[in-house]
PDB file of C-alpha atoms in Angstrom:
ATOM      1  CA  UNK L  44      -0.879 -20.290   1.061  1.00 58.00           C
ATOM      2  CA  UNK L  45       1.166 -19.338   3.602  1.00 54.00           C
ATOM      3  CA  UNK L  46       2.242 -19.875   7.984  1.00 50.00           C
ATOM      4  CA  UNK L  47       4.831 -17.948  10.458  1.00 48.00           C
ATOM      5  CA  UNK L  48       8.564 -18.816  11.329  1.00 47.00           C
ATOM      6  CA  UNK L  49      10.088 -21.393   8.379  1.00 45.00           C
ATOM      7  CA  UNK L  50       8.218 -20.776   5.383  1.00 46.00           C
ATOM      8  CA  UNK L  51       8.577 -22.369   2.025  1.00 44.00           C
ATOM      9  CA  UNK L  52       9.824 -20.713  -1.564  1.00 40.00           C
ATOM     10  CA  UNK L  53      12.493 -21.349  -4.788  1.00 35.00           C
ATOM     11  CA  UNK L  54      14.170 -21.007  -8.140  1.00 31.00           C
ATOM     12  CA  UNK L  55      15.435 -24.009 -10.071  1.00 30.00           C
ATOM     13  CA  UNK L  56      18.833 -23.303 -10.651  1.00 32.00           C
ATOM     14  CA  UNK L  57      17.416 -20.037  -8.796  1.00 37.00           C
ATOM     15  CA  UNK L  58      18.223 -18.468 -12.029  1.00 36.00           C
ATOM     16  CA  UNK L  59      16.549 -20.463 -14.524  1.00 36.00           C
ATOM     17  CA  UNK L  60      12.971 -21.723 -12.683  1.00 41.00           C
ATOM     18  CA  UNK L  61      11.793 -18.273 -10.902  1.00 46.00           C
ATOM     19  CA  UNK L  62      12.498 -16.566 -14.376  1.00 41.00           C
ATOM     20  CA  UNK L  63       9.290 -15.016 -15.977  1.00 42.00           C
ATOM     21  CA  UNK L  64       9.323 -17.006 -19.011  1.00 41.00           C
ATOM     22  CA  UNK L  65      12.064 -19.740 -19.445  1.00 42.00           C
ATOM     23  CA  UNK L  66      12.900 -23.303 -21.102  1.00 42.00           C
ATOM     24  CA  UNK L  67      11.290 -25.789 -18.618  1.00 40.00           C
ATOM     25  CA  UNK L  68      14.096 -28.054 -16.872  1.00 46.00           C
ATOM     26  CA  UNK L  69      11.223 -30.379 -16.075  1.00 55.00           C
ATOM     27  CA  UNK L  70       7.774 -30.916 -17.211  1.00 65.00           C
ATOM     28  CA  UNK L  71       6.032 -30.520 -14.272  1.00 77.00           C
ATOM     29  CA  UNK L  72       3.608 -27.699 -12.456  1.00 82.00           C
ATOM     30  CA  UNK L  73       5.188 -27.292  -9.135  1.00 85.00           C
ATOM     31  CA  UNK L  74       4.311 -25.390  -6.237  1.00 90.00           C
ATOM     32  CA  UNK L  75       7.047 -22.617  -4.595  1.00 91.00           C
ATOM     33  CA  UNK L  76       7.667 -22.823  -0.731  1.00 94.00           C
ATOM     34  CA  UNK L  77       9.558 -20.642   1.493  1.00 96.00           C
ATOM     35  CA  UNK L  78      10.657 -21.795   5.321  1.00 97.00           C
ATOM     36  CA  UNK L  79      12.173 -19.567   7.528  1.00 97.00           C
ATOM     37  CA  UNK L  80      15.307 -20.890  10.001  1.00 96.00           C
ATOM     38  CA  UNK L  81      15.471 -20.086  13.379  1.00 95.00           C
ATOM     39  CA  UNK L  82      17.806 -17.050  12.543  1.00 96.00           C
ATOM     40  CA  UNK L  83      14.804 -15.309  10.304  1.00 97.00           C
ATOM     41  CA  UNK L  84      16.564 -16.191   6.979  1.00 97.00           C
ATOM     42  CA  UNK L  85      14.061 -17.232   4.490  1.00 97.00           C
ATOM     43  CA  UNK L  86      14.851 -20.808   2.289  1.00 96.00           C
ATOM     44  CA  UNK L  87      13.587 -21.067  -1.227  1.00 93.00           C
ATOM     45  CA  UNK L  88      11.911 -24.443  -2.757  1.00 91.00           C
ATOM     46  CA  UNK L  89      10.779 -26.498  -5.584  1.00 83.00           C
ATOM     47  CA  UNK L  90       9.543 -29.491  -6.641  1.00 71.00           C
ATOM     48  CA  UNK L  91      11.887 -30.280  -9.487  1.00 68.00           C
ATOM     49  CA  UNK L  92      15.160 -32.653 -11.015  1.00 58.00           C
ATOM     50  CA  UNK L  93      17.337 -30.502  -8.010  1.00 70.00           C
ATOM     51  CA  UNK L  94      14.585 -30.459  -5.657  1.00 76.00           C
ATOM     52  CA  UNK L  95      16.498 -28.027  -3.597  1.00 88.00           C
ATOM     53  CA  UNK L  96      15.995 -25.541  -0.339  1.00 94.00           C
ATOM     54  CA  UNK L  97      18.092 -22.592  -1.021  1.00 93.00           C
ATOM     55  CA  UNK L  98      18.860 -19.744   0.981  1.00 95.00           C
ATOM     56  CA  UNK L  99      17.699 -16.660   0.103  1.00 96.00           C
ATOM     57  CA  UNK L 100      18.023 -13.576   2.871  1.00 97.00           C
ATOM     58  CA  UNK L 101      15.551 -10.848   2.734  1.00 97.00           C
ATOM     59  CA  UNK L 102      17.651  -7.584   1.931  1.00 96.00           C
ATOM     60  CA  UNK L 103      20.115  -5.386   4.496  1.00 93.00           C
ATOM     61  CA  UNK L 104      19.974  -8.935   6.913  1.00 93.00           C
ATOM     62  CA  UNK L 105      16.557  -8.395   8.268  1.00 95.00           C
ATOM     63  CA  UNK L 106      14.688 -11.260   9.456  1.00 98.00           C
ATOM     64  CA  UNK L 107      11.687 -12.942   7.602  1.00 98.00           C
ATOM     65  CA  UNK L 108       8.522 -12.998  10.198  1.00 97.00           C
ATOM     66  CA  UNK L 109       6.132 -14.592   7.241  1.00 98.00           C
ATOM     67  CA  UNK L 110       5.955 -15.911   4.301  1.00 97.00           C
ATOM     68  CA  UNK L 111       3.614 -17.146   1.534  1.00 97.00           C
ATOM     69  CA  UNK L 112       4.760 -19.241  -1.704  1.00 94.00           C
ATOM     70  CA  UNK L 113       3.844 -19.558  -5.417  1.00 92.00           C
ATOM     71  CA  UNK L 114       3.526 -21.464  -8.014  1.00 91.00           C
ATOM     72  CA  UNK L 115       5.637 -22.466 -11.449  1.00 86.00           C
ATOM     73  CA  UNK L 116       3.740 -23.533 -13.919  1.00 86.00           C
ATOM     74  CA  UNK L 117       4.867 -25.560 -17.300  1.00 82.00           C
ATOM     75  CA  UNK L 118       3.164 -24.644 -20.569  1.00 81.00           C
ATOM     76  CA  UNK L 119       4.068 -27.712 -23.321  1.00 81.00           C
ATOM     77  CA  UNK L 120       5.185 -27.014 -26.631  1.00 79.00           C
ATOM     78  CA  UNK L 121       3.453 -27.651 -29.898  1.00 81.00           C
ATOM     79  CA  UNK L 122       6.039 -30.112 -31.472  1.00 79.00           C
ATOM     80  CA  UNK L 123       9.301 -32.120 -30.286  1.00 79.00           C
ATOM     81  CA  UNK L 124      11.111 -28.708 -31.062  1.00 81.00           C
ATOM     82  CA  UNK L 125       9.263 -26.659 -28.747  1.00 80.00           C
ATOM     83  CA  UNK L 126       9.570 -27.985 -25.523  1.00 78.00           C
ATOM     84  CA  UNK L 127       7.294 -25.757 -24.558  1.00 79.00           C
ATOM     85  CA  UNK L 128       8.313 -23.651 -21.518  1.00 78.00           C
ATOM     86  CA  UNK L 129       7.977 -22.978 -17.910  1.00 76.00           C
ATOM     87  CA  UNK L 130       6.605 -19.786 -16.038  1.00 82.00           C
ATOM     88  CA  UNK L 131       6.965 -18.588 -12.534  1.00 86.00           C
ATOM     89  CA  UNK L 132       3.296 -16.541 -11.463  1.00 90.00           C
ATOM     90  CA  UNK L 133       5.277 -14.107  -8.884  1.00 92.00           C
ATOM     91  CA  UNK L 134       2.909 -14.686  -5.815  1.00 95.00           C
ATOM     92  CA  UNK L 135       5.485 -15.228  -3.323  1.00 96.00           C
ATOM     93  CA  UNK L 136       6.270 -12.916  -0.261  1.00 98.00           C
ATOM     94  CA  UNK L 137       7.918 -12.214   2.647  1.00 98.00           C
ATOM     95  CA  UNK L 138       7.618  -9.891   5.830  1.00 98.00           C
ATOM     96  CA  UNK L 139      10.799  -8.528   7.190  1.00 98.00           C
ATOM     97  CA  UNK L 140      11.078  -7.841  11.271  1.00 97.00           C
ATOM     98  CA  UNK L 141      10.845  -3.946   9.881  1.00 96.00           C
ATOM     99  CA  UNK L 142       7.313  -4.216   8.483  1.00 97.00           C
ATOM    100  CA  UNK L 143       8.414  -4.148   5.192  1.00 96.00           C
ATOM    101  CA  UNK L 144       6.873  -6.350   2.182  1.00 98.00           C
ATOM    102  CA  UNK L 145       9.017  -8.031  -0.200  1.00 98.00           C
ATOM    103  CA  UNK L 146       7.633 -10.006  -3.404  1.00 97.00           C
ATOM    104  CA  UNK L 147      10.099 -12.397  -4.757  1.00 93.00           C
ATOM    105  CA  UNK L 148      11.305 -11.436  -8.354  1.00 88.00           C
ATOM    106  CA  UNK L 149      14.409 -11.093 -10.995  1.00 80.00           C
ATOM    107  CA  UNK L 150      15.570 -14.213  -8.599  1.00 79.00           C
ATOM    108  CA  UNK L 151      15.935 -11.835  -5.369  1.00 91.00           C
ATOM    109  CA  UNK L 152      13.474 -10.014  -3.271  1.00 96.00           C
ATOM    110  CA  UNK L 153      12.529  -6.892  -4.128  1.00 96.00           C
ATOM    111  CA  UNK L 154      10.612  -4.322  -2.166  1.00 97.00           C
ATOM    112  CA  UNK L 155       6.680  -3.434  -2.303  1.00 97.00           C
ATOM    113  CA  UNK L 156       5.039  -0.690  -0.970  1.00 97.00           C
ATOM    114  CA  UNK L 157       1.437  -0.102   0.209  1.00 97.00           C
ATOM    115  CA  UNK L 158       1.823  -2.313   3.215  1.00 96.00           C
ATOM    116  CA  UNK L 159       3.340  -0.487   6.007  1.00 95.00           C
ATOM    117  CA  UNK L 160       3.912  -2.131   9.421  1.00 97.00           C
ATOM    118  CA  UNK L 161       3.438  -5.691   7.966  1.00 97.00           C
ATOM    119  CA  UNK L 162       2.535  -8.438  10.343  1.00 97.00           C
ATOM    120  CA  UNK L 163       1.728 -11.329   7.931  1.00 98.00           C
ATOM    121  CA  UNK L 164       1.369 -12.064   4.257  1.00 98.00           C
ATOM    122  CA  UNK L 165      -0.540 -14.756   2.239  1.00 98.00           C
ATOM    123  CA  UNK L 166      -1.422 -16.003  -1.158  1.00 97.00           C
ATOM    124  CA  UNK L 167      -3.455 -18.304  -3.438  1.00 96.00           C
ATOM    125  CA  UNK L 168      -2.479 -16.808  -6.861  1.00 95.00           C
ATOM    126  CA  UNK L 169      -0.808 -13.535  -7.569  1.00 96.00           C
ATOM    127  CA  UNK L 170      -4.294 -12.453  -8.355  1.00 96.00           C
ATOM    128  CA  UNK L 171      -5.371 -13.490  -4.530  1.00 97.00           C
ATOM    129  CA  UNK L 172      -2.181 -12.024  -2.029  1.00 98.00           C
ATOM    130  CA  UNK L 173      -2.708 -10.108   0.908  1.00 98.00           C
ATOM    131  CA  UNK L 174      -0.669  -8.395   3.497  1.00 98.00           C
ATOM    132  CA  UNK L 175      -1.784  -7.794   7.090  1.00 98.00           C
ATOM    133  CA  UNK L 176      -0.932  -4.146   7.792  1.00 97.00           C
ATOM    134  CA  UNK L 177       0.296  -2.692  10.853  1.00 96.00           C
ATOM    135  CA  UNK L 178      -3.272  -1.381  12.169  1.00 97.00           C
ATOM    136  CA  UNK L 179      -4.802  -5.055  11.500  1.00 98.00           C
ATOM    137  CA  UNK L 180      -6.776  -4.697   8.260  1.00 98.00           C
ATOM    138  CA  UNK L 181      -5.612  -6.395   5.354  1.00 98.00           C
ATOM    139  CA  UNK L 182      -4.542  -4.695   2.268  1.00 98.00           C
ATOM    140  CA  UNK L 183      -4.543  -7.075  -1.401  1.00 98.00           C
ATOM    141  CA  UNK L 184      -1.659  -7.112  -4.095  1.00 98.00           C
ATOM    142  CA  UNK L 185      -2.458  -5.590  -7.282  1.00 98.00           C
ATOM    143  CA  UNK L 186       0.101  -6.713  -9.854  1.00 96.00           C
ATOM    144  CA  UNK L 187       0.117  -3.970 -12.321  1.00 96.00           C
ATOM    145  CA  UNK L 188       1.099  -1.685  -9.713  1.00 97.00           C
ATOM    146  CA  UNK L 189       3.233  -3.706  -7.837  1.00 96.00           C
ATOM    147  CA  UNK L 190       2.243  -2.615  -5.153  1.00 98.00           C
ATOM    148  CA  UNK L 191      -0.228  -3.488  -1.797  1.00 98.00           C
ATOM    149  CA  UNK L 192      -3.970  -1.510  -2.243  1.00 97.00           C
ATOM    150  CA  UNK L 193      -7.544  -1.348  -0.770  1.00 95.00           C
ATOM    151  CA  UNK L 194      -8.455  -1.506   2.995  1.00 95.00           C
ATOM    152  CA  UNK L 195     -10.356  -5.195   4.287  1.00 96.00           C
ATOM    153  CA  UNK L 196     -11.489  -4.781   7.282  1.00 97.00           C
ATOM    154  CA  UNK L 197     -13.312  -6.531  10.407  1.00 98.00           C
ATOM    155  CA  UNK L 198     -15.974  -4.377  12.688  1.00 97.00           C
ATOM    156  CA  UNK L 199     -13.926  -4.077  15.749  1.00 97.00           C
ATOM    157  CA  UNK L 200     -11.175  -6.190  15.148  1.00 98.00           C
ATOM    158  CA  UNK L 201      -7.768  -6.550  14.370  1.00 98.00           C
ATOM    159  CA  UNK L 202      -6.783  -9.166  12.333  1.00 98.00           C
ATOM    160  CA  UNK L 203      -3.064 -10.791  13.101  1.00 98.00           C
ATOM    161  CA  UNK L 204      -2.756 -13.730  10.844  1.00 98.00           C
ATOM    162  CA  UNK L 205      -4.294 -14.934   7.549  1.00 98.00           C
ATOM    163  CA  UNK L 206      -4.593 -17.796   4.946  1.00 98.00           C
ATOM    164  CA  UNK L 207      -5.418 -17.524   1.503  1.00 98.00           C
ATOM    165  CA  UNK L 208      -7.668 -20.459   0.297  1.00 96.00           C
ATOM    166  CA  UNK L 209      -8.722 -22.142  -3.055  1.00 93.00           C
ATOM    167  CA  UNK L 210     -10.282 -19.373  -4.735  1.00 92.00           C
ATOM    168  CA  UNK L 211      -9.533 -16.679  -2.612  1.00 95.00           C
ATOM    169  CA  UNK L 212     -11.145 -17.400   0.296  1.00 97.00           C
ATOM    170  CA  UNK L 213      -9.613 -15.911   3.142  1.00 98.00           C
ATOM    171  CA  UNK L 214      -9.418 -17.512   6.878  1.00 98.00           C
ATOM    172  CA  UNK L 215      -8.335 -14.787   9.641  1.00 98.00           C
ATOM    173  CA  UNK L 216      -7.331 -14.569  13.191  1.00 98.00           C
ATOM    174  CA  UNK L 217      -7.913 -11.662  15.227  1.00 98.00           C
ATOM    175  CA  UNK L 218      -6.165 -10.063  18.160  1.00 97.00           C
ATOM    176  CA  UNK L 219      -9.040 -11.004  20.751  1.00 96.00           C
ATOM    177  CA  UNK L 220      -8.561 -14.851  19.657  1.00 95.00           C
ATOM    178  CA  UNK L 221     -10.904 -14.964  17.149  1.00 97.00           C
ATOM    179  CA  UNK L 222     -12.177 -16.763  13.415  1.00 98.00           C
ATOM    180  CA  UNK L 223     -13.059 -15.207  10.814  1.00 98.00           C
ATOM    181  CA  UNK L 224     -13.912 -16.398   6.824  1.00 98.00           C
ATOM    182  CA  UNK L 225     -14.295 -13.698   4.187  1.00 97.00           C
ATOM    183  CA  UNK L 226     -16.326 -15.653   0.874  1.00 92.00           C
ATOM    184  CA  UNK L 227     -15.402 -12.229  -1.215  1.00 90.00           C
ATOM    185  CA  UNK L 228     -18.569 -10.277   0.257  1.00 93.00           C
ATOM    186  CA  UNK L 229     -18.737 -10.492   4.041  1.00 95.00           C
ATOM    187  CA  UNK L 230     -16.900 -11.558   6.637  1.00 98.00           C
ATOM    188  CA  UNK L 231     -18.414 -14.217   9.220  1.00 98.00           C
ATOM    189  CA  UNK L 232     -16.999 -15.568  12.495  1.00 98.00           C
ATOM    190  CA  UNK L 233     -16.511 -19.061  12.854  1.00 98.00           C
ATOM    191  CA  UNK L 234     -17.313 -21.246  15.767  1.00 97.00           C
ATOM    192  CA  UNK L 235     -14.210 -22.139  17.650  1.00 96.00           C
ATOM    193  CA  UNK L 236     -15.099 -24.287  20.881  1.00 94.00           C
ATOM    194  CA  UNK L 237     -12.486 -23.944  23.261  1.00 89.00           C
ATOM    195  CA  UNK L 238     -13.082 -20.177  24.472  1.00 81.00           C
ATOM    196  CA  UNK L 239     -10.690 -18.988  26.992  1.00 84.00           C
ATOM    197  CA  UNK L 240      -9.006 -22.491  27.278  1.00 90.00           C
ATOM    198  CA  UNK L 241      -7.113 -21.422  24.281  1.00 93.00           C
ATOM    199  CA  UNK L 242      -5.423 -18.604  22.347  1.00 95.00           C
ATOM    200  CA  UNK L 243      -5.189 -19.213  18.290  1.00 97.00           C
ATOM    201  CA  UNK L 244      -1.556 -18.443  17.040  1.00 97.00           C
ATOM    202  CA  UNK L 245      -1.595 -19.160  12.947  1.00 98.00           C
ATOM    203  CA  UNK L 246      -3.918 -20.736  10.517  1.00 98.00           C
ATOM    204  CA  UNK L 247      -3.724 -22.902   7.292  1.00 98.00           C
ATOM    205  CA  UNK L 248      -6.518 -24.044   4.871  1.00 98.00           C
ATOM    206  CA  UNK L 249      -5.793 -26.780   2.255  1.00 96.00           C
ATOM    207  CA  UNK L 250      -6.659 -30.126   1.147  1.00 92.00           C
ATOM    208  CA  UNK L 251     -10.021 -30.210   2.815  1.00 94.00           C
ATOM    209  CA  UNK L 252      -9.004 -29.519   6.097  1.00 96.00           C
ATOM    210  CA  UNK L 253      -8.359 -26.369   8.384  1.00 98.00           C
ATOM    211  CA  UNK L 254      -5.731 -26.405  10.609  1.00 98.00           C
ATOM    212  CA  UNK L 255      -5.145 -24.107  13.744  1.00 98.00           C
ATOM    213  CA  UNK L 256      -2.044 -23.514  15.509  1.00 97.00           C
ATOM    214  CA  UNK L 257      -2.935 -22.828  18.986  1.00 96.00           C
ATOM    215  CA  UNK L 258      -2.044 -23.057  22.396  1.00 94.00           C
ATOM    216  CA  UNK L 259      -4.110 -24.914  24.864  1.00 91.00           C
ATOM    217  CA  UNK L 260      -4.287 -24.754  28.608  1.00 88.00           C
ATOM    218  CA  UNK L 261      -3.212 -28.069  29.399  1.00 78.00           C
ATOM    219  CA  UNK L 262      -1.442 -29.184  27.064  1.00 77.00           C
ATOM    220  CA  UNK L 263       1.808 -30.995  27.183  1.00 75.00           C
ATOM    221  CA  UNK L 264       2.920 -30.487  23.698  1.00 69.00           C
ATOM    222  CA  UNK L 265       4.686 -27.228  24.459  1.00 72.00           C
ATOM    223  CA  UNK L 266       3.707 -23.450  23.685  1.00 85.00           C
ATOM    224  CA  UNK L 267       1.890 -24.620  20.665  1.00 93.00           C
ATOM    225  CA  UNK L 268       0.325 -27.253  18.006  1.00 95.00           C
ATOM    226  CA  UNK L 269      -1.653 -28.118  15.601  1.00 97.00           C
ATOM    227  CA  UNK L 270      -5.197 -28.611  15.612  1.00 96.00           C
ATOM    228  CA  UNK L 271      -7.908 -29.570  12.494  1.00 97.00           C
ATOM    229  CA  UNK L 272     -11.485 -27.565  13.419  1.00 97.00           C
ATOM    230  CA  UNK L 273     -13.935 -29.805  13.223  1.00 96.00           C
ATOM    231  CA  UNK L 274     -17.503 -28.280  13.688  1.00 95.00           C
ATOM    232  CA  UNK L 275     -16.218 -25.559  16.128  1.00 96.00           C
ATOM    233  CA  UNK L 276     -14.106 -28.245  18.045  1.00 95.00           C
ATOM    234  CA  UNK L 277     -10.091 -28.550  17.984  1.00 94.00           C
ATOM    235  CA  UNK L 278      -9.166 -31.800  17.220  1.00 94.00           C
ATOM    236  CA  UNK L 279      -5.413 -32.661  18.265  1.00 94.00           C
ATOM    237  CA  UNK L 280      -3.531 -33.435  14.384  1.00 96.00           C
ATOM    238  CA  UNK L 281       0.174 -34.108  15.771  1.00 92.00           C
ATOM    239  CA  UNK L 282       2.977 -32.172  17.947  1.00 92.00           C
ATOM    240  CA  UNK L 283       4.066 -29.487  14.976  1.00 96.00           C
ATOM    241  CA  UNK L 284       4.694 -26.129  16.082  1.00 95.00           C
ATOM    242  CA  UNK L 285       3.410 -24.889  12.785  1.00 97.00           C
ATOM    243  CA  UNK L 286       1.815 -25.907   9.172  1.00 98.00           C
ATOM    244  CA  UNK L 287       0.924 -25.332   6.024  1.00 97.00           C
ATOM    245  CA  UNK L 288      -0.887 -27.167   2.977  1.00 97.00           C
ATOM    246  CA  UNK L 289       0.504 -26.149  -0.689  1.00 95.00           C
ATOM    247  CA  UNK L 290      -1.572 -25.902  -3.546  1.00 92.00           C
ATOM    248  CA  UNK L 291      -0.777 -29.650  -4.533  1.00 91.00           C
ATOM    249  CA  UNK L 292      -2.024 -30.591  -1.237  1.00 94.00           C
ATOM    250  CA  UNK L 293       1.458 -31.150   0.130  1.00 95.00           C
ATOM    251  CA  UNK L 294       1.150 -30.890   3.890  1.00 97.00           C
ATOM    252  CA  UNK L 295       4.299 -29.201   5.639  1.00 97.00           C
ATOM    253  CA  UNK L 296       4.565 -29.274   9.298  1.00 98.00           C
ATOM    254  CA  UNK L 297       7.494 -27.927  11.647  1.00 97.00           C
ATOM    255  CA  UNK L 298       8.313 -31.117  14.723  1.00 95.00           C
ATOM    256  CA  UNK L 299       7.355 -29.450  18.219  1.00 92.00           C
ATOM    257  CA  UNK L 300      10.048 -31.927  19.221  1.00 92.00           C
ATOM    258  CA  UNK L 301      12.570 -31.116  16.987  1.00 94.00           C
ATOM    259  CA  UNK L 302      11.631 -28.197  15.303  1.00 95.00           C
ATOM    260  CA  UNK L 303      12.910 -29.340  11.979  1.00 97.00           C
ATOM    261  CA  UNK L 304      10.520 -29.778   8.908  1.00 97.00           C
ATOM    262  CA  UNK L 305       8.399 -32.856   7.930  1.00 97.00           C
ATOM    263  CA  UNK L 306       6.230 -33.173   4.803  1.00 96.00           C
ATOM    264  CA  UNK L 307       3.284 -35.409   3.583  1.00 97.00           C
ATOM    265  CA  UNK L 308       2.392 -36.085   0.200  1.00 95.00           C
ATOM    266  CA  UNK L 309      -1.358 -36.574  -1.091  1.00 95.00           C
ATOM    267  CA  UNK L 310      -1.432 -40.303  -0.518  1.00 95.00           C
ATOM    268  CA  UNK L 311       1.088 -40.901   1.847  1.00 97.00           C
ATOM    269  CA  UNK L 312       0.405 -42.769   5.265  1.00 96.00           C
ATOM    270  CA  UNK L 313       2.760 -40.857   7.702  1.00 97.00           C
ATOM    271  CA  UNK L 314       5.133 -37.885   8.172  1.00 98.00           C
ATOM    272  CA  UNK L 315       8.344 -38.098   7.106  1.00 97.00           C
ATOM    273  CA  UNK L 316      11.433 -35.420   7.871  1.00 97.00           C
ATOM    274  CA  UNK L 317      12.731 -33.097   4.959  1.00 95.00           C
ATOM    275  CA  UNK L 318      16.067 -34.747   4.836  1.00 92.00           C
ATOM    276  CA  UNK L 319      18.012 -31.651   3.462  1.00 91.00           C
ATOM    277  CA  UNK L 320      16.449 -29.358   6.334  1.00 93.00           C
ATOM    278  CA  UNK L 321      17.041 -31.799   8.856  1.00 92.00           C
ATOM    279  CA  UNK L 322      19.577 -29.630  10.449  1.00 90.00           C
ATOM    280  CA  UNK L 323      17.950 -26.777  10.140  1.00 90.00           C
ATOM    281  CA  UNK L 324      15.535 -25.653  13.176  1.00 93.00           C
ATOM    282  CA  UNK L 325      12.704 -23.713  11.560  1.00 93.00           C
ATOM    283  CA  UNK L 326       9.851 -21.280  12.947  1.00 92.00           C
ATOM    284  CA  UNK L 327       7.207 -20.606  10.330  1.00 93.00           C
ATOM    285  CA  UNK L 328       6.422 -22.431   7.340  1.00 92.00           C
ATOM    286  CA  UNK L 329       4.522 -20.603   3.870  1.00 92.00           C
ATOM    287  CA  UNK L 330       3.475 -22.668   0.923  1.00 86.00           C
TER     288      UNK L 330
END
């Protein structure tokens, strides 16, 4: 899944965990997140032993604009000396300021073609990853080419930001403000209340919930938050200037206040702040 200016991604070690096949350092299934900082340098995390954020620039110093994470995923062994192993699926990206579409691999990020004048980028698997391309239909990742193919589009509208869904549905938001749901054979608009009293900035499905980052006329909580849609209504969720939900259900929110990044586990009551990006001010946030 994926949202806008920090998003989540990482490597344990960086070298070892993002490999393709490698000895598990822990024997878990973790999701991969990417957040990007204020100064459009994308930071790389995992749920392991190191549990780290590392920095990870997208090549020639461009800034990230979007990103979308992955997953790792531990196979166990068959006795006490196989330890079985772990395996990184590849389904995390990034947009540079340029357009371009990089797909995190080989522990660096390494160019993809197909989507030219990239606004956004999502995924659910590596088999469910699409790009937003620069004339607002979506194109989807095709790993044995490596490369961004096909043409999804909406009568009359172009799309501007996306979320990839359990399953591969995907959620859209269009230029003229607004929701669309594609099930895998049509596309169909989705009721959102608040009509010209708002304008929809980013979306996020996960964990049972959408969430909509929009600005309302009105509001006090700045340019932006964070809304859950609840039968065509926006219901106010908290002051975050973005979100996302990971495929463990791990909710990740940037502080309107602050701007630095707060998570919440399945099962936990409140927020609480990412101590080792607590001095980093984020923008976008892609799990």
């Amino acid at each position: 899944m994926k949202l806008t200016s920090i998003t989540l991604a990482v490597i344990a070690t960086l070298g070892v965990a993002l490999s393709g096949n490698a000895q598990a350092e822990a024997e878990i299934n973790s999701p991969v997140r990417v957040a990007i900082d204020h100064l459009g340098v994308p930071w790389v995390h995992k749920d392991d032993s190191a549990g780290l954020w590392r920095e990870k620039p997208l090549p020639h110093g461009q800034k990230a604009i979007a990103t979308a994470g992955g997953y790792f995923h531990y196979h166990f062994g068959t006795g006490p000396d196989d330890k079985g192993y772990a395996y990184y699926e590849g389904a995390t990206f990034a947009v540079g300021e340029n357009g371009n579409a990089y797909r995190y691999q080989n522990y660096d990020w390494q160019s993809v073609v197909g989507c030219w004048g990239a606004q956004d980028v999502s995924s659910f698997t590596v088999d469910h990853a699409y790009c937003v391309n620069g004339d607002g239909t979506l194109k989807k990742f095709n790993d044995v080419s490596d490369s961004f193919e096909g043409y999804y589009a909406i009568s009359n509208e172009k799309i501007k930001k996306i979320d990839v869904a359990l399953g591969g549905v995907i959620w859209a938001i269009t230029e003229s403000d607004k929701l669309f749901k594609y099930d895998g054979v049509k596309w169909a608009q989705q009721e959102v209340a608040c009509g010209d009293l708002c304008s929809l900035v980013d979306i996020a499905v996960g964990g049972g919930q959408v969430f909509v980052v929009a600005s309302v006329y009105g509001s006090n909580d700045g340019p932006q938050s964070v809304y859950t849609l609840n039968n065509g209504n926006l219901v106010k969720f908290g002051s975050f200037y973005n979100i996302d939900v990971d495929r463990e259900g791990v909710i990740w929110a940037i502080s309107n206040y602050t701007r630095t990044l707060f998570l919440k586990r399945p099962g936990m009551s409140e927020f609480v702040e990412d101590v080792q990006m607590s001095y980093k001010v984020s923008t976008n946030i892609g799990s």
